[in-house]
Short mmCIF file of C-alpha atoms in Angstrom, two decimals:
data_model
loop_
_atom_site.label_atom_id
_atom_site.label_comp_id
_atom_site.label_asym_id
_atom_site.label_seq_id
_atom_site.Cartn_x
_atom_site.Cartn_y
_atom_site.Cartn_z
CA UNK A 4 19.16 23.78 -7.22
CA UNK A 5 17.79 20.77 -4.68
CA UNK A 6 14.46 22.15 -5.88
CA UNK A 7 14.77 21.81 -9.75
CA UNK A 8 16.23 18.57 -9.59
CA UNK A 9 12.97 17.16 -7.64
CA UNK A 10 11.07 18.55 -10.65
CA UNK A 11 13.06 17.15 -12.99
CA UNK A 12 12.82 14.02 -11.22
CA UNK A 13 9.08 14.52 -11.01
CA UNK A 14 8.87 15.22 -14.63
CA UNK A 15 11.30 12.19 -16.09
CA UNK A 16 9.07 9.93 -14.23
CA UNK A 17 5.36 8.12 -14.38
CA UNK A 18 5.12 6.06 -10.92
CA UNK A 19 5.97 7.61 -7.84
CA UNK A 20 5.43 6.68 -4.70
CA UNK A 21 5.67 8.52 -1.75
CA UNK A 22 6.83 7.26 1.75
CA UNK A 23 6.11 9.25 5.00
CA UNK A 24 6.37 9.33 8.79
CA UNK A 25 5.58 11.62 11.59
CA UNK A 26 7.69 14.64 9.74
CA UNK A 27 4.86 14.89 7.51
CA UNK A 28 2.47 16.30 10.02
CA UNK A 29 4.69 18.10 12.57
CA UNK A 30 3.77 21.39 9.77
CA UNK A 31 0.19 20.71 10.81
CA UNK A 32 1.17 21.06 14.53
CA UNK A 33 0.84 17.13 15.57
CA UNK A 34 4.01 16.20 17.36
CA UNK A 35 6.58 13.11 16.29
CA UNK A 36 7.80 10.81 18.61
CA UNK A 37 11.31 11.33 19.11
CA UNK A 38 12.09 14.87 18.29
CA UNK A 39 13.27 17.37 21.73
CA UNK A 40 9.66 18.14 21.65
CA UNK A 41 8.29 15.21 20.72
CA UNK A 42 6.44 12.38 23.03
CA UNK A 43 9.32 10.49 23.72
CA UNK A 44 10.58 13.71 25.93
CA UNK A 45 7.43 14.07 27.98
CA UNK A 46 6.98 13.24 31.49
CA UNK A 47 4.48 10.72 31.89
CA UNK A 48 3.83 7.84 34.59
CA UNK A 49 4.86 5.20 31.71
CA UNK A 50 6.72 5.89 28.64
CA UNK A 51 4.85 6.97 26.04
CA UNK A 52 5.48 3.23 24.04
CA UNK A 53 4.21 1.30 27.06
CA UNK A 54 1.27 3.45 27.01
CA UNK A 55 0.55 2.68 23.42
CA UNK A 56 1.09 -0.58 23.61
CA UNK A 57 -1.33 -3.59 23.63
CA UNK A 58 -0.51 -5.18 26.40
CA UNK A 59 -0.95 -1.90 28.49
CA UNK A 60 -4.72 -1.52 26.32
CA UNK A 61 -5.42 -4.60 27.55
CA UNK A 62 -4.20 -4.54 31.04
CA UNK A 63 -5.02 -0.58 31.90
CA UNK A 64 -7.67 0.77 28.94
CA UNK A 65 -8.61 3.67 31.46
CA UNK A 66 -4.55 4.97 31.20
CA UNK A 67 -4.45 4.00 27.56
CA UNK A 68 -7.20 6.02 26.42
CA UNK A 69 -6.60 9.33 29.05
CA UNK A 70 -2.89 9.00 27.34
CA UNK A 71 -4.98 8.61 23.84
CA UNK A 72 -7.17 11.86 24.06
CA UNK A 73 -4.38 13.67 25.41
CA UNK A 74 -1.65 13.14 23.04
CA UNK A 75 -2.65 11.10 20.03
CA UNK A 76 -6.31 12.67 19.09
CA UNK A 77 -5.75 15.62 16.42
CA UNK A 78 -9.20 16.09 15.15
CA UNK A 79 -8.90 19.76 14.35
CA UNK A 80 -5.38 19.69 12.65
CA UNK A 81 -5.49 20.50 8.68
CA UNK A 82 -3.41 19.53 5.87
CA UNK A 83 -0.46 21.14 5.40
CA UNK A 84 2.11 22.05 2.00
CA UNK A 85 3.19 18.40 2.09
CA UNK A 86 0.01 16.54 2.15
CA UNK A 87 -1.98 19.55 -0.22
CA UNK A 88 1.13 18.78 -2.55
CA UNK A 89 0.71 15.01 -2.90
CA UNK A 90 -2.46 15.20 -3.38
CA UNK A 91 -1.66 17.31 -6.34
CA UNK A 92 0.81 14.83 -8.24
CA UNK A 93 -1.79 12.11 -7.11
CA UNK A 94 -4.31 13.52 -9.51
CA UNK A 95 -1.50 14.66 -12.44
CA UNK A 96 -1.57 10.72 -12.62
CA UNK A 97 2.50 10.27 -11.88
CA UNK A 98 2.00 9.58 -7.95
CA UNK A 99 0.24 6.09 -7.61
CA UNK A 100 0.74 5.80 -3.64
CA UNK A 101 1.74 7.42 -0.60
CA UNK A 102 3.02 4.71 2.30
CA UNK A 103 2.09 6.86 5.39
CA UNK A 104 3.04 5.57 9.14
CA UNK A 105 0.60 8.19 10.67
CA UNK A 106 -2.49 7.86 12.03
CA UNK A 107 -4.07 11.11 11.83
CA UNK A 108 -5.80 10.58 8.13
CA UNK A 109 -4.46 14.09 6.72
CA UNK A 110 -3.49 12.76 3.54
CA UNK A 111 -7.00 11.81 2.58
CA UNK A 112 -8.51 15.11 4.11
CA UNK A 113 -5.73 16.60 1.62
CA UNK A 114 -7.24 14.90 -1.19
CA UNK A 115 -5.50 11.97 -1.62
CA UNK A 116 -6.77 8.64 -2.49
CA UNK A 117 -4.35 6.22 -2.97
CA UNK A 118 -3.08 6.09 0.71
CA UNK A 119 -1.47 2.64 2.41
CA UNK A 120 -2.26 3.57 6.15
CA UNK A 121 0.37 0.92 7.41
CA UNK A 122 -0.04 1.84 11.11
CA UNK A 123 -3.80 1.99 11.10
CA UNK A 124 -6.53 5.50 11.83
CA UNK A 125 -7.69 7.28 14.51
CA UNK A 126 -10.43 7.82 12.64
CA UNK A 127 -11.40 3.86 12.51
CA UNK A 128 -12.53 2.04 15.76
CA UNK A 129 -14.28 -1.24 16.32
CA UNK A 130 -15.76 -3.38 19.58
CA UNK A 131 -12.97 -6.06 20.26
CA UNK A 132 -16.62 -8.60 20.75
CA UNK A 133 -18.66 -7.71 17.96
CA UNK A 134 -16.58 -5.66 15.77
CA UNK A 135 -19.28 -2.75 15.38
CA UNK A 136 -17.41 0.13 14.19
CA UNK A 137 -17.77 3.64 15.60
CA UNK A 138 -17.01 7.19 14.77
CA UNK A 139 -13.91 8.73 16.61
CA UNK A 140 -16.28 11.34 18.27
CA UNK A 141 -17.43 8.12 20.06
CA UNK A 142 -13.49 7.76 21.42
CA UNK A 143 -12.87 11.41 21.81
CA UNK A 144 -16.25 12.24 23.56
CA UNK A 145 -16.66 9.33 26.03
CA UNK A 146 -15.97 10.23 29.59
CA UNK A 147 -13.54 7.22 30.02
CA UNK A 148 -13.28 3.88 28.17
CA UNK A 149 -15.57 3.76 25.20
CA UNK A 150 -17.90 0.65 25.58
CA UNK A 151 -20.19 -0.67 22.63
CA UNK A 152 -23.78 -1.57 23.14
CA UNK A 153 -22.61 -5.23 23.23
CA UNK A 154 -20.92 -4.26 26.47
CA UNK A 155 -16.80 -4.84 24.92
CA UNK A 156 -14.32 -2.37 24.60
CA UNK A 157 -13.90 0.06 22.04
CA UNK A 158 -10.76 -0.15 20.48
CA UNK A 159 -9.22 2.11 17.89
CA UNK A 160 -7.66 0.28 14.75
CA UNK A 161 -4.05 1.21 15.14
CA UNK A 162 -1.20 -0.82 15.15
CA UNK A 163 -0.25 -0.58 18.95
CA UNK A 164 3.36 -1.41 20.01
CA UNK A 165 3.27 -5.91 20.11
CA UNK A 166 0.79 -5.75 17.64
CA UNK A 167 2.00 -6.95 13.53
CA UNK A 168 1.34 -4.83 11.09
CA UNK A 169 -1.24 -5.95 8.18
CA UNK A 170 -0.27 -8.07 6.36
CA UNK A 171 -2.30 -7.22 3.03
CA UNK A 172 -1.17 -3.41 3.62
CA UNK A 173 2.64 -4.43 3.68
CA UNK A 174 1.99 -6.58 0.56
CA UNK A 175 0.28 -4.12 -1.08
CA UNK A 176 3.21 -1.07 0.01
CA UNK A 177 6.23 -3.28 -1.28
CA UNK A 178 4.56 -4.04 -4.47
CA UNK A 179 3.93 -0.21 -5.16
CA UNK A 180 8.12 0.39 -3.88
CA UNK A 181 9.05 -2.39 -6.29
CA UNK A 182 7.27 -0.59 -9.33
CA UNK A 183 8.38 2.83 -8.61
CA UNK A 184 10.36 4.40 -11.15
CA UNK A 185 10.97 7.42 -8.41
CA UNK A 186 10.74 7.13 -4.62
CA UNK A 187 10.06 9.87 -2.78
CA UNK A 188 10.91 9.59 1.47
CA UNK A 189 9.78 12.14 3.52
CA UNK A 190 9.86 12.90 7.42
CA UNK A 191 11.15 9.70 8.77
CA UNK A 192 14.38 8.74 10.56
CA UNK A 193 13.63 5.42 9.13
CA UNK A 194 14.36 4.31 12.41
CA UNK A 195 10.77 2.15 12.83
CA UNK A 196 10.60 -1.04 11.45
CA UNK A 197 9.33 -3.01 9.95
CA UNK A 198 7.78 -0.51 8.16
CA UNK A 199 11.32 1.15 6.78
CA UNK A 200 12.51 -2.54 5.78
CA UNK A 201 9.96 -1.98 3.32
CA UNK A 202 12.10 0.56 0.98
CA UNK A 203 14.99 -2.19 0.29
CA UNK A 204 12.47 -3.02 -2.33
CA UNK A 205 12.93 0.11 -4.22
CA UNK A 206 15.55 -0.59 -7.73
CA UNK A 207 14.66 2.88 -9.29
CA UNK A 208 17.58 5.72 -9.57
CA UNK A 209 15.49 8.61 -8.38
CA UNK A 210 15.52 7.84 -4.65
CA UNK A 211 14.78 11.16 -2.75
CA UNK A 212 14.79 11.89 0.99
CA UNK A 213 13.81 14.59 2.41
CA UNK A 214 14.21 14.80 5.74
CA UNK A 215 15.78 18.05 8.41
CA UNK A 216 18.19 14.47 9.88
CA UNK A 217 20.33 12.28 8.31
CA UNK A 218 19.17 8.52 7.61
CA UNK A 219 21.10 5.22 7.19
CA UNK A 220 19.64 5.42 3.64
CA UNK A 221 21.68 9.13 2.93
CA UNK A 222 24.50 7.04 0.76
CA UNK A 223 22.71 5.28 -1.52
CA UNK A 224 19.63 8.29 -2.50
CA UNK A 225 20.20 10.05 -5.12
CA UNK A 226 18.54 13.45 -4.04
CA UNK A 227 18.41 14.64 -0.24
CA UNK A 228 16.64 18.38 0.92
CA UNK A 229 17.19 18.98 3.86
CA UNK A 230 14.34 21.11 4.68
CA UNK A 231 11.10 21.29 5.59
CA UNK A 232 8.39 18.56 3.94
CA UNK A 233 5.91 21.22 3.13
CA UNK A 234 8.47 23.64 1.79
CA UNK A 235 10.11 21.43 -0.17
CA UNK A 236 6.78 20.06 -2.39
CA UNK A 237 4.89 23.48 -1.53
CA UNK A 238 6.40 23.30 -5.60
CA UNK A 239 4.08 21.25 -6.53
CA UNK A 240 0.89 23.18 -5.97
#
């Protein structure tokens, strides 16, 4: 019933947008933050947000980046349901953007081209002096803080904890939420701001969230699943 609903939904409108967080990719076996099993539950020296902060990149980048590799470097994970399924409506010409908080570049290795990355890529790293950019095997393969040839650090472009989120990319993400005629939120607690200030700017009447939680926005959506991401738009492939 939840299921035909999102189609008719789908199929009543012409510009969706899609809105994810770190649900999106658990399917494709890259943990969330605040789940039992998520990062926010392992034992490490410094919580996991110090570690990814910038003060803590600035102050211990040897730390940062073991913490990095470890936990936050997914090179080998694949596309799941979810992303395969965007990717899908993306090219049907009714899905004009998915808002994505993750780092881990799935949705374009899904297909998708229309992607607001508002937290930044892994895959995307630059020299703090002379703004060279490098590969991520450069991150992933160095044997402890990547240096350029200019001699600076190698930092990836990801919003760390302290840092603001881009400007242009926020812009950009509200305007798309403001023209939607269906919003589509999936995997996110909403909890992380101010990212998930972004969806007051929705005025559509097809607000869907899917998510396995319940969200301060449950009262005023108009469809929720509570199920898995993939599962739930695995209808759409």
């Amino acid at each position: 019933m939840h299921l035909d609903k999102l189609r008719d939904f789908v199929s009543q409108s012409s510009y969706i947008v899609f809105f994810g967080g770190a649900g999106v990719s658990t399917e494709s076996g890259i943990p969330d933050f605040r789940s039992t099993d998520g990062l926010y539950n392992e034992e490490w020296e410094y919580p996991p947000e110090v570690m990814i902060s910038s003060s803590f990149f600035s102050s211990q980048p040897k730390d940062f980046y073991d913490f990095y590799r470890a936990k936050l470097l997914h090179l080998d994970a694949e596309p799941n349901n979810a992303h395969r399924a965007l990717a899908v409506l993306e090219k049907t010409g009714k899905l004009r953007a998915v808002i994505t908080q993750n780092i881990d570049g799935l949705h374009q290795k899904a297909g998708s081209k229309a992607v607001i990355e508002l937290h930044g890529s892994v895959w995307r790293n630059f020299c703090q002096d002379c703004n060279s950019h490098y590969e991520v095997n450069t991150i992933a393969n160095a044997p402890d803080v990547p240096i350029c040839n200019c001699g600076g650090i190698i930092k990836p472009d990801i919003v760390l904890y302290e840092d603001f989120l881009d400007e242009e990319n926020m812009i950009a993400a509200m305007d798309h939420i403001a023209q939607a005629d269906m919003l589509i939120i999936g995997g996110t607690s909403l909890g992380v701001y101010p990212a998930a200030g972004l969806l007051h700017a929705y005025r559509g009447e097809r607000l869907v969230l899917i998510n396995k939680t319940e969200t301060h926005m449950d009262d005023v959506a108009n469809l929720i699943i509570r199920d898995n991401i993939g599962d739930a738009l695995s209808c759409f492939i």
